Amino acid sequence: TRYWRDWSSDVCSSDLKSVKPPPVAAKKARATPPAPKAAKATTPVSPSPNASASAAVATELTITSKNYSSWSLRGWLMARIAGIEFEEIVVPLDLPDTAANIRKHSPSGKVPVLIHRGLAVWESLAIAEYLNDLKPEAGLWPPSQAARAHARAIASEMHAGFAELRARMPMNIRGTYPGKGMTPAVRADIERITGLWRDCRKRFGGAFPKDDGFLFGTFGAADAMYAPVVTRFRTYDVKL
């Protein structure tokens, strides 16, 4: 499908060119993977000794590696689609203090977490809904009721489902492991996902005024939810 072709060349690239980012207010992180070109810098997880300086930032998004963490990538994409200006706080993975550092920002102890004017919003779908309320003109969800309901349904299915695919084909955008992890259960997940994509394009491809070939025409929250799946298809050379 066109959805797959677009994302195999764009979302899977190191700089994630397919989403045009707003300016990001941040400092350079020393212990994190290189930031995408569009995001000029990231902020180290260590809190600033000057509390007033951090208070000047109205919005923060705390994530881990966008190469390995599918939920971090989803939250980051949601914020980029919304077009908000935010400070990106990247917590390095697999260190003794990783969990403790995440808890400094996230009430749930998980990422992503968006903090906007002191309000913490965690879980990717909750972030999508909050950003949609904040910036309805950004078009995270389709404008029509039917398309919007369908987009939320498939996004929720991604949030709760496809456990076999997620477990046996962990995300690693920079990796290449052709054929690894494929099982009958994983293939069933893949068939369900690609069936969802085809159905969305057939029924709702024109849900937005402009059809760029994504699930509902324009890149939105549902696409952000499935973007990490597309990177898995590329990493593991999944035949569709």
PDB file of C-alpha atoms in Angstrom:
ATOM      1  CA  THR A   1       0.000   0.000   0.000  1.00  0.00           C
ATOM      2  CA  ARG A   2       1.035   3.620  -0.374  1.00  0.00           C
ATOM      3  CA  TYR A   3       0.936   3.914   3.410  1.00  0.00           C
ATOM      4  CA  TRP A   4       3.642   1.276   3.661  1.00  0.00           C
ATOM      5  CA  ARG A   5       5.786   2.755   0.880  1.00  0.00           C
ATOM      6  CA  ASP A   6       5.711   6.235   2.382  1.00  0.00           C
ATOM      7  CA  TRP A   7       6.607   5.082   5.870  1.00  0.00           C
ATOM      8  CA  SER A   8       9.252   2.588   4.786  1.00  0.00           C
ATOM      9  CA  SER A   9      11.253   5.457   3.322  1.00  0.00           C
ATOM     10  CA  ASP A  10      10.356   8.294   5.693  1.00  0.00           C
ATOM     11  CA  VAL A  11       9.443   7.172   9.221  1.00  0.00           C
ATOM     12  CA  CYS A  12      12.156   4.535   9.185  1.00  0.00           C
ATOM     13  CA  SER A  13      14.827   7.078   8.307  1.00  0.00           C
ATOM     14  CA  SER A  14      16.962   8.452  11.113  1.00  0.00           C
ATOM     15  CA  ASP A  15      15.696  11.993  10.759  1.00  0.00           C
ATOM     16  CA  LEU A  16      11.957  11.195  10.512  1.00  0.00           C
ATOM     17  CA  LYS A  17      11.531  13.694   7.664  1.00  0.00           C
ATOM     18  CA  SER A  18       7.852  12.957   7.062  1.00  0.00           C
ATOM     19  CA  VAL A  19       6.688  15.136   9.949  1.00  0.00           C
ATOM     20  CA  LYS A  20       7.717  18.785   9.882  1.00  0.00           C
ATOM     21  CA  PRO A  21       8.653  19.713  13.455  1.00  0.00           C
ATOM     22  CA  PRO A  22       8.163  23.018  15.226  1.00  0.00           C
ATOM     23  CA  PRO A  23      11.118  24.622  17.016  1.00  0.00           C
ATOM     24  CA  VAL A  24      12.227  22.649  20.073  1.00  0.00           C
ATOM     25  CA  ALA A  25      13.581  24.500  23.106  1.00  0.00           C
ATOM     26  CA  ALA A  26      16.215  22.199  24.540  1.00  0.00           C
ATOM     27  CA  LYS A  27      19.794  21.705  25.584  1.00  0.00           C
ATOM     28  CA  LYS A  28      22.142  19.084  24.260  1.00  0.00           C
ATOM     29  CA  ALA A  29      21.908  15.641  25.849  1.00  0.00           C
ATOM     30  CA  ARG A  30      25.195  13.814  26.295  1.00  0.00           C
ATOM     31  CA  ALA A  31      23.962  10.295  27.016  1.00  0.00           C
ATOM     32  CA  THR A  32      21.235   9.868  24.411  1.00  0.00           C
ATOM     33  CA  PRO A  33      21.257   8.721  20.765  1.00  0.00           C
ATOM     34  CA  PRO A  34      21.736  11.492  18.181  1.00  0.00           C
ATOM     35  CA  ALA A  35      18.629  13.631  17.860  1.00  0.00           C
ATOM     36  CA  PRO A  36      16.795  13.837  14.508  1.00  0.00           C
ATOM     37  CA  LYS A  37      17.992  16.711  12.346  1.00  0.00           C
ATOM     38  CA  ALA A  38      14.739  18.588  12.789  1.00  0.00           C
ATOM     39  CA  ALA A  39      15.083  18.570  16.562  1.00  0.00           C
ATOM     40  CA  LYS A  40      18.194  20.616  17.122  1.00  0.00           C
ATOM     41  CA  ALA A  41      18.920  19.346  20.636  1.00  0.00           C
ATOM     42  CA  THR A  42      17.634  17.356  23.553  1.00  0.00           C
ATOM     43  CA  THR A  43      17.715  18.001  27.259  1.00  0.00           C
ATOM     44  CA  PRO A  44      19.650  15.811  29.720  1.00  0.00           C
ATOM     45  CA  VAL A  45      17.546  14.140  32.348  1.00  0.00           C
ATOM     46  CA  SER A  46      19.404  15.735  35.232  1.00  0.00           C
ATOM     47  CA  PRO A  47      17.314  18.549  36.709  1.00  0.00           C
ATOM     48  CA  SER A  48      18.638  22.064  36.302  1.00  0.00           C
ATOM     49  CA  PRO A  49      20.061  23.631  39.471  1.00  0.00           C
ATOM     50  CA  ASN A  50      18.200  26.787  38.485  1.00  0.00           C
ATOM     51  CA  ALA A  51      14.533  26.072  39.088  1.00  0.00           C
ATOM     52  CA  SER A  52      13.399  29.344  37.560  1.00  0.00           C
ATOM     53  CA  ALA A  53      15.027  28.424  34.246  1.00  0.00           C
ATOM     54  CA  SER A  54      13.057  25.193  33.954  1.00  0.00           C
ATOM     55  CA  ALA A  55       9.876  26.991  34.947  1.00  0.00           C
ATOM     56  CA  ALA A  56      10.211  29.142  31.841  1.00  0.00           C
ATOM     57  CA  VAL A  57       9.462  26.108  29.648  1.00  0.00           C
ATOM     58  CA  ALA A  58       5.687  25.792  29.287  1.00  0.00           C
ATOM     59  CA  THR A  59       5.657  22.295  27.757  1.00  0.00           C
ATOM     60  CA  GLU A  60       7.890  19.269  28.263  1.00  0.00           C
ATOM     61  CA  LEU A  61       7.763  15.831  26.658  1.00  0.00           C
ATOM     62  CA  THR A  62       9.670  13.116  28.480  1.00  0.00           C
ATOM     63  CA  ILE A  63      10.577  10.050  26.427  1.00  0.00           C
ATOM     64  CA  THR A  64      13.323   7.474  26.040  1.00  0.00           C
ATOM     65  CA  SER A  65      15.020   6.393  22.807  1.00  0.00           C
ATOM     66  CA  LYS A  66      12.914   6.870  19.663  1.00  0.00           C
ATOM     67  CA  ASN A  67      14.943   4.074  18.087  1.00  0.00           C
ATOM     68  CA  TYR A  68      13.875   1.431  20.595  1.00  0.00           C
ATOM     69  CA  SER A  69      10.812   2.780  22.396  1.00  0.00           C
ATOM     70  CA  SER A  70       7.668   2.609  20.284  1.00  0.00           C
ATOM     71  CA  TRP A  71       5.674   4.558  22.867  1.00  0.00           C
ATOM     72  CA  SER A  72       8.268   7.322  22.948  1.00  0.00           C
ATOM     73  CA  LEU A  73       8.085   7.596  19.169  1.00  0.00           C
ATOM     74  CA  ARG A  74       4.286   7.724  19.290  1.00  0.00           C
ATOM     75  CA  GLY A  75       4.209  10.487  21.875  1.00  0.00           C
ATOM     76  CA  TRP A  76       6.861  12.464  20.012  1.00  0.00           C
ATOM     77  CA  LEU A  77       4.951  12.179  16.738  1.00  0.00           C
ATOM     78  CA  MET A  78       1.724  13.320  18.417  1.00  0.00           C
ATOM     79  CA  ALA A  79       3.453  16.452  19.684  1.00  0.00           C
ATOM     80  CA  ARG A  80       4.993  17.139  16.281  1.00  0.00           C
ATOM     81  CA  ILE A  81       1.671  16.739  14.490  1.00  0.00           C
ATOM     82  CA  ALA A  82       0.078  19.168  16.929  1.00  0.00           C
ATOM     83  CA  GLY A  83       2.768  21.691  16.099  1.00  0.00           C
ATOM     84  CA  ILE A  84       3.426  22.683  19.688  1.00  0.00           C
ATOM     85  CA  GLU A  85       6.741  24.001  20.927  1.00  0.00           C
ATOM     86  CA  PHE A  86       8.128  21.718  23.604  1.00  0.00           C
ATOM     87  CA  GLU A  87      11.255  20.770  25.467  1.00  0.00           C
ATOM     88  CA  GLU A  88      12.235  17.185  24.715  1.00  0.00           C
ATOM     89  CA  ILE A  89      13.613  15.364  27.760  1.00  0.00           C
ATOM     90  CA  VAL A  90      15.273  12.074  26.829  1.00  0.00           C
ATOM     91  CA  VAL A  91      15.918   9.540  29.588  1.00  0.00           C
ATOM     92  CA  PRO A  92      18.633   7.040  28.561  1.00  0.00           C
ATOM     93  CA  LEU A  93      17.504   3.416  28.609  1.00  0.00           C
ATOM     94  CA  ASP A  94      18.930   0.473  30.534  1.00  0.00           C
ATOM     95  CA  LEU A  95      20.819   2.396  33.179  1.00  0.00           C
ATOM     96  CA  PRO A  96      20.585   1.778  36.943  1.00  0.00           C
ATOM     97  CA  ASP A  97      18.746   5.073  37.434  1.00  0.00           C
ATOM     98  CA  THR A  98      16.508   4.930  34.336  1.00  0.00           C
ATOM     99  CA  ALA A  99      13.322   4.105  36.244  1.00  0.00           C
ATOM    100  CA  ALA A 100      14.022   6.664  38.950  1.00  0.00           C
ATOM    101  CA  ASN A 101      14.702   9.365  36.382  1.00  0.00           C
ATOM    102  CA  ILE A 102      11.462   8.615  34.526  1.00  0.00           C
ATOM    103  CA  ARG A 103       9.539   8.894  37.793  1.00  0.00           C
ATOM    104  CA  LYS A 104      10.893  12.401  38.271  1.00  0.00           C
ATOM    105  CA  HIS A 105       8.669  13.392  35.362  1.00  0.00           C
ATOM    106  CA  SER A 106       5.976  10.718  35.014  1.00  0.00           C
ATOM    107  CA  PRO A 107       3.410   9.801  37.715  1.00  0.00           C
ATOM    108  CA  SER A 108       3.006   6.355  36.131  1.00  0.00           C
ATOM    109  CA  GLY A 109       6.735   5.724  35.903  1.00  0.00           C
ATOM    110  CA  LYS A 110       6.366   5.228  32.135  1.00  0.00           C
ATOM    111  CA  VAL A 111       6.898   7.264  28.997  1.00  0.00           C
ATOM    112  CA  PRO A 112       5.778   9.249  27.153  1.00  0.00           C
ATOM    113  CA  VAL A 113       4.532  11.940  29.493  1.00  0.00           C
ATOM    114  CA  LEU A 114       3.574  15.444  28.414  1.00  0.00           C
ATOM    115  CA  ILE A 115       3.725  18.235  30.972  1.00  0.00           C
ATOM    116  CA  HIS A 116       1.887  21.347  29.845  1.00  0.00           C
ATOM    117  CA  ARG A 117       1.705  24.335  32.187  1.00  0.00           C
ATOM    118  CA  GLY A 118       2.233  22.043  35.150  1.00  0.00           C
ATOM    119  CA  LEU A 119      -0.344  19.436  34.100  1.00  0.00           C
ATOM    120  CA  ALA A 120       1.050  15.923  33.525  1.00  0.00           C
ATOM    121  CA  VAL A 121      -0.607  13.842  30.800  1.00  0.00           C
ATOM    122  CA  TRP A 122       0.677  10.316  30.290  1.00  0.00           C
ATOM    123  CA  GLU A 123      -0.267   7.453  27.936  1.00  0.00           C
ATOM    124  CA  SER A 124      -0.037   8.064  24.198  1.00  0.00           C
ATOM    125  CA  LEU A 125      -3.774   8.130  23.525  1.00  0.00           C
ATOM    126  CA  ALA A 126      -4.402  10.525  26.410  1.00  0.00           C
ATOM    127  CA  ILE A 127      -1.680  12.774  25.004  1.00  0.00           C
ATOM    128  CA  ALA A 128      -3.350  12.638  21.588  1.00  0.00           C
ATOM    129  CA  GLU A 129      -6.700  13.656  23.061  1.00  0.00           C
ATOM    130  CA  TYR A 130      -5.177  16.439  25.136  1.00  0.00           C
ATOM    131  CA  LEU A 131      -3.281  17.833  22.162  1.00  0.00           C
ATOM    132  CA  ASN A 132      -6.406  17.582  20.026  1.00  0.00           C
ATOM    133  CA  ASP A 133      -8.251  19.710  22.596  1.00  0.00           C
ATOM    134  CA  LEU A 134      -5.313  22.110  22.736  1.00  0.00           C
ATOM    135  CA  LYS A 135      -4.794  22.374  18.974  1.00  0.00           C
ATOM    136  CA  PRO A 136      -7.955  21.148  17.181  1.00  0.00           C
ATOM    137  CA  GLU A 137      -6.805  22.821  13.976  1.00  0.00           C
ATOM    138  CA  ALA A 138      -3.812  20.448  13.799  1.00  0.00           C
ATOM    139  CA  GLY A 139      -6.064  17.570  12.733  1.00  0.00           C
ATOM    140  CA  LEU A 140      -4.876  14.745  14.946  1.00  0.00           C
ATOM    141  CA  TRP A 141      -8.266  13.108  14.418  1.00  0.00           C
ATOM    142  CA  PRO A 142     -10.412  13.224  11.247  1.00  0.00           C
ATOM    143  CA  PRO A 143     -13.138  15.887  11.109  1.00  0.00           C
ATOM    144  CA  SER A 144     -16.127  13.625  10.417  1.00  0.00           C
ATOM    145  CA  GLN A 145     -17.740  11.718  13.279  1.00  0.00           C
ATOM    146  CA  ALA A 146     -17.608   8.316  11.578  1.00  0.00           C
ATOM    147  CA  ALA A 147     -13.977   8.615  10.515  1.00  0.00           C
ATOM    148  CA  ARG A 148     -12.981  10.017  13.907  1.00  0.00           C
ATOM    149  CA  ALA A 149     -14.666   7.126  15.731  1.00  0.00           C
ATOM    150  CA  HIS A 150     -12.963   4.607  13.462  1.00  0.00           C
ATOM    151  CA  ALA A 151      -9.575   6.276  13.925  1.00  0.00           C
ATOM    152  CA  ARG A 152      -9.949   6.132  17.685  1.00  0.00           C
ATOM    153  CA  ALA A 153     -11.016   2.482  17.522  1.00  0.00           C
ATOM    154  CA  ILE A 154      -8.009   1.335  15.524  1.00  0.00           C
ATOM    155  CA  ALA A 155      -5.671   3.468  17.637  1.00  0.00           C
ATOM    156  CA  SER A 156      -7.065   1.821  20.766  1.00  0.00           C
ATOM    157  CA  GLU A 157      -6.641  -1.613  19.193  1.00  0.00           C
ATOM    158  CA  MET A 158      -2.983  -0.810  18.575  1.00  0.00           C
ATOM    159  CA  HIS A 159      -2.601   0.407  22.150  1.00  0.00           C
ATOM    160  CA  ALA A 160      -4.026  -2.779  23.648  1.00  0.00           C
ATOM    161  CA  GLY A 161      -3.325  -5.457  21.054  1.00  0.00           C
ATOM    162  CA  PHE A 162      -0.839  -7.200  18.766  1.00  0.00           C
ATOM    163  CA  ALA A 163       1.153  -8.573  21.679  1.00  0.00           C
ATOM    164  CA  GLU A 164       2.865 -11.292  19.657  1.00  0.00           C
ATOM    165  CA  LEU A 165       4.195  -8.871  17.075  1.00  0.00           C
ATOM    166  CA  ARG A 166       5.392  -6.449  19.722  1.00  0.00           C
ATOM    167  CA  ALA A 167       7.079  -9.179  21.779  1.00  0.00           C
ATOM    168  CA  ARG A 168       8.785 -11.100  18.979  1.00  0.00           C
ATOM    169  CA  MET A 169       9.721  -8.165  16.778  1.00  0.00           C
ATOM    170  CA  PRO A 170      10.871  -5.426  19.172  1.00  0.00           C
ATOM    171  CA  MET A 171      11.416  -2.032  17.626  1.00  0.00           C
ATOM    172  CA  ASN A 172      14.899  -1.171  16.424  1.00  0.00           C
ATOM    173  CA  ILE A 173      14.747   1.304  13.557  1.00  0.00           C
ATOM    174  CA  ARG A 174      18.468   1.110  12.853  1.00  0.00           C
ATOM    175  CA  GLY A 175      18.561  -2.696  12.985  1.00  0.00           C
ATOM    176  CA  THR A 176      18.089  -5.247  10.182  1.00  0.00           C
ATOM    177  CA  TYR A 177      16.920  -8.761  11.067  1.00  0.00           C
ATOM    178  CA  PRO A 178      15.189 -10.322   8.044  1.00  0.00           C
ATOM    179  CA  GLY A 179      12.769 -13.077   8.998  1.00  0.00           C
ATOM    180  CA  LYS A 180      13.579 -13.035  12.704  1.00  0.00           C
ATOM    181  CA  GLY A 181      10.645 -13.429  15.086  1.00  0.00           C
ATOM    182  CA  MET A 182       8.097 -14.606  12.541  1.00  0.00           C
ATOM    183  CA  THR A 183       5.565 -17.096  13.938  1.00  0.00           C
ATOM    184  CA  PRO A 184       1.989 -17.999  12.975  1.00  0.00           C
ATOM    185  CA  ALA A 185       0.708 -15.711  15.745  1.00  0.00           C
ATOM    186  CA  VAL A 186       2.876 -12.834  14.530  1.00  0.00           C
ATOM    187  CA  ARG A 187       1.675 -13.401  10.964  1.00  0.00           C
ATOM    188  CA  ALA A 188      -1.920 -13.253  12.222  1.00  0.00           C
ATOM    189  CA  ASP A 189      -1.187  -9.887  13.864  1.00  0.00           C
ATOM    190  CA  ILE A 190       0.364  -8.635  10.627  1.00  0.00           C
ATOM    191  CA  GLU A 191      -2.642  -9.719   8.584  1.00  0.00           C
ATOM    192  CA  ARG A 192      -4.993  -7.969  10.976  1.00  0.00           C
ATOM    193  CA  ILE A 193      -2.947  -4.759  10.858  1.00  0.00           C
ATOM    194  CA  THR A 194      -2.620  -4.640   7.078  1.00  0.00           C
ATOM    195  CA  GLY A 195      -6.319  -5.435   6.793  1.00  0.00           C
ATOM    196  CA  LEU A 196      -7.054  -2.440   9.012  1.00  0.00           C
ATOM    197  CA  TRP A 197      -4.892  -0.229   6.836  1.00  0.00           C
ATOM    198  CA  ARG A 198      -6.576  -1.330   3.616  1.00  0.00           C
ATOM    199  CA  ASP A 199     -10.015  -0.847   5.142  1.00  0.00           C
ATOM    200  CA  CYS A 200      -9.129   2.657   6.340  1.00  0.00           C
ATOM    201  CA  ARG A 201      -7.869   3.673   2.930  1.00  0.00           C
ATOM    202  CA  LYS A 202     -10.927   2.239   1.192  1.00  0.00           C
ATOM    203  CA  ARG A 203     -13.511   3.746   3.519  1.00  0.00           C
ATOM    204  CA  PHE A 204     -11.881   6.883   4.889  1.00  0.00           C
ATOM    205  CA  GLY A 205      -9.011   7.833   2.582  1.00  0.00           C
ATOM    206  CA  GLY A 206     -10.769  11.113   1.851  1.00  0.00           C
ATOM    207  CA  ALA A 207     -11.658  11.951   5.447  1.00  0.00           C
ATOM    208  CA  PHE A 208      -9.434  15.034   5.347  1.00  0.00           C
ATOM    209  CA  PRO A 209      -9.591  17.685   2.611  1.00  0.00           C
ATOM    210  CA  LYS A 210      -6.132  16.613   1.430  1.00  0.00           C
ATOM    211  CA  ASP A 211      -5.284  12.961   0.749  1.00  0.00           C
ATOM    212  CA  ASP A 212      -1.575  12.340   1.270  1.00  0.00           C
ATOM    213  CA  GLY A 213      -1.986   8.576   1.183  1.00  0.00           C
ATOM    214  CA  PHE A 214      -2.119   7.972   4.929  1.00  0.00           C
ATOM    215  CA  LEU A 215      -4.808   6.042   6.785  1.00  0.00           C
ATOM    216  CA  PHE A 216      -7.381   8.832   6.736  1.00  0.00           C
ATOM    217  CA  GLY A 217      -5.725  10.939   4.067  1.00  0.00           C
ATOM    218  CA  THR A 218      -3.656  13.325   6.179  1.00  0.00           C
ATOM    219  CA  PHE A 219      -1.092  12.111   8.698  1.00  0.00           C
ATOM    220  CA  GLY A 220      -2.737  12.039  12.128  1.00  0.00           C
ATOM    221  CA  ALA A 221      -2.887  10.335  15.494  1.00  0.00           C
ATOM    222  CA  ALA A 222      -3.881   6.942  14.079  1.00  0.00           C
ATOM    223  CA  ASP A 223      -0.840   7.001  11.787  1.00  0.00           C
ATOM    224  CA  ALA A 224       1.369   7.920  14.740  1.00  0.00           C
ATOM    225  CA  MET A 225       0.063   4.883  16.626  1.00  0.00           C
ATOM    226  CA  TYR A 226       0.959   2.524  13.760  1.00  0.00           C
ATOM    227  CA  ALA A 227       4.235   4.167  12.721  1.00  0.00           C
ATOM    228  CA  PRO A 228       6.362   1.938  15.019  1.00  0.00           C
ATOM    229  CA  VAL A 229       4.731  -1.103  13.435  1.00  0.00           C
ATOM    230  CA  VAL A 230       5.868   0.084  10.023  1.00  0.00           C
ATOM    231  CA  THR A 231       9.428   0.394  11.294  1.00  0.00           C
ATOM    232  CA  ARG A 232       9.206  -3.194  12.518  1.00  0.00           C
ATOM    233  CA  PHE A 233       8.089  -4.337   9.079  1.00  0.00           C
ATOM    234  CA  ARG A 234      11.198  -2.741   7.619  1.00  0.00           C
ATOM    235  CA  THR A 235      13.574  -3.984  10.311  1.00  0.00           C
ATOM    236  CA  TYR A 236      12.394  -7.587  10.001  1.00  0.00           C
ATOM    237  CA  ASP A 237      11.815  -7.430   6.235  1.00  0.00           C
ATOM    238  CA  VAL A 238       8.199  -8.490   6.600  1.00  0.00           C
ATOM    239  CA  LYS A 239       6.594  -9.552   3.322  1.00  0.00           C
ATOM    240  CA  LEU A 240       3.170  -7.979   2.939  1.00  0.00           C
TER     241      LEU A 240
END
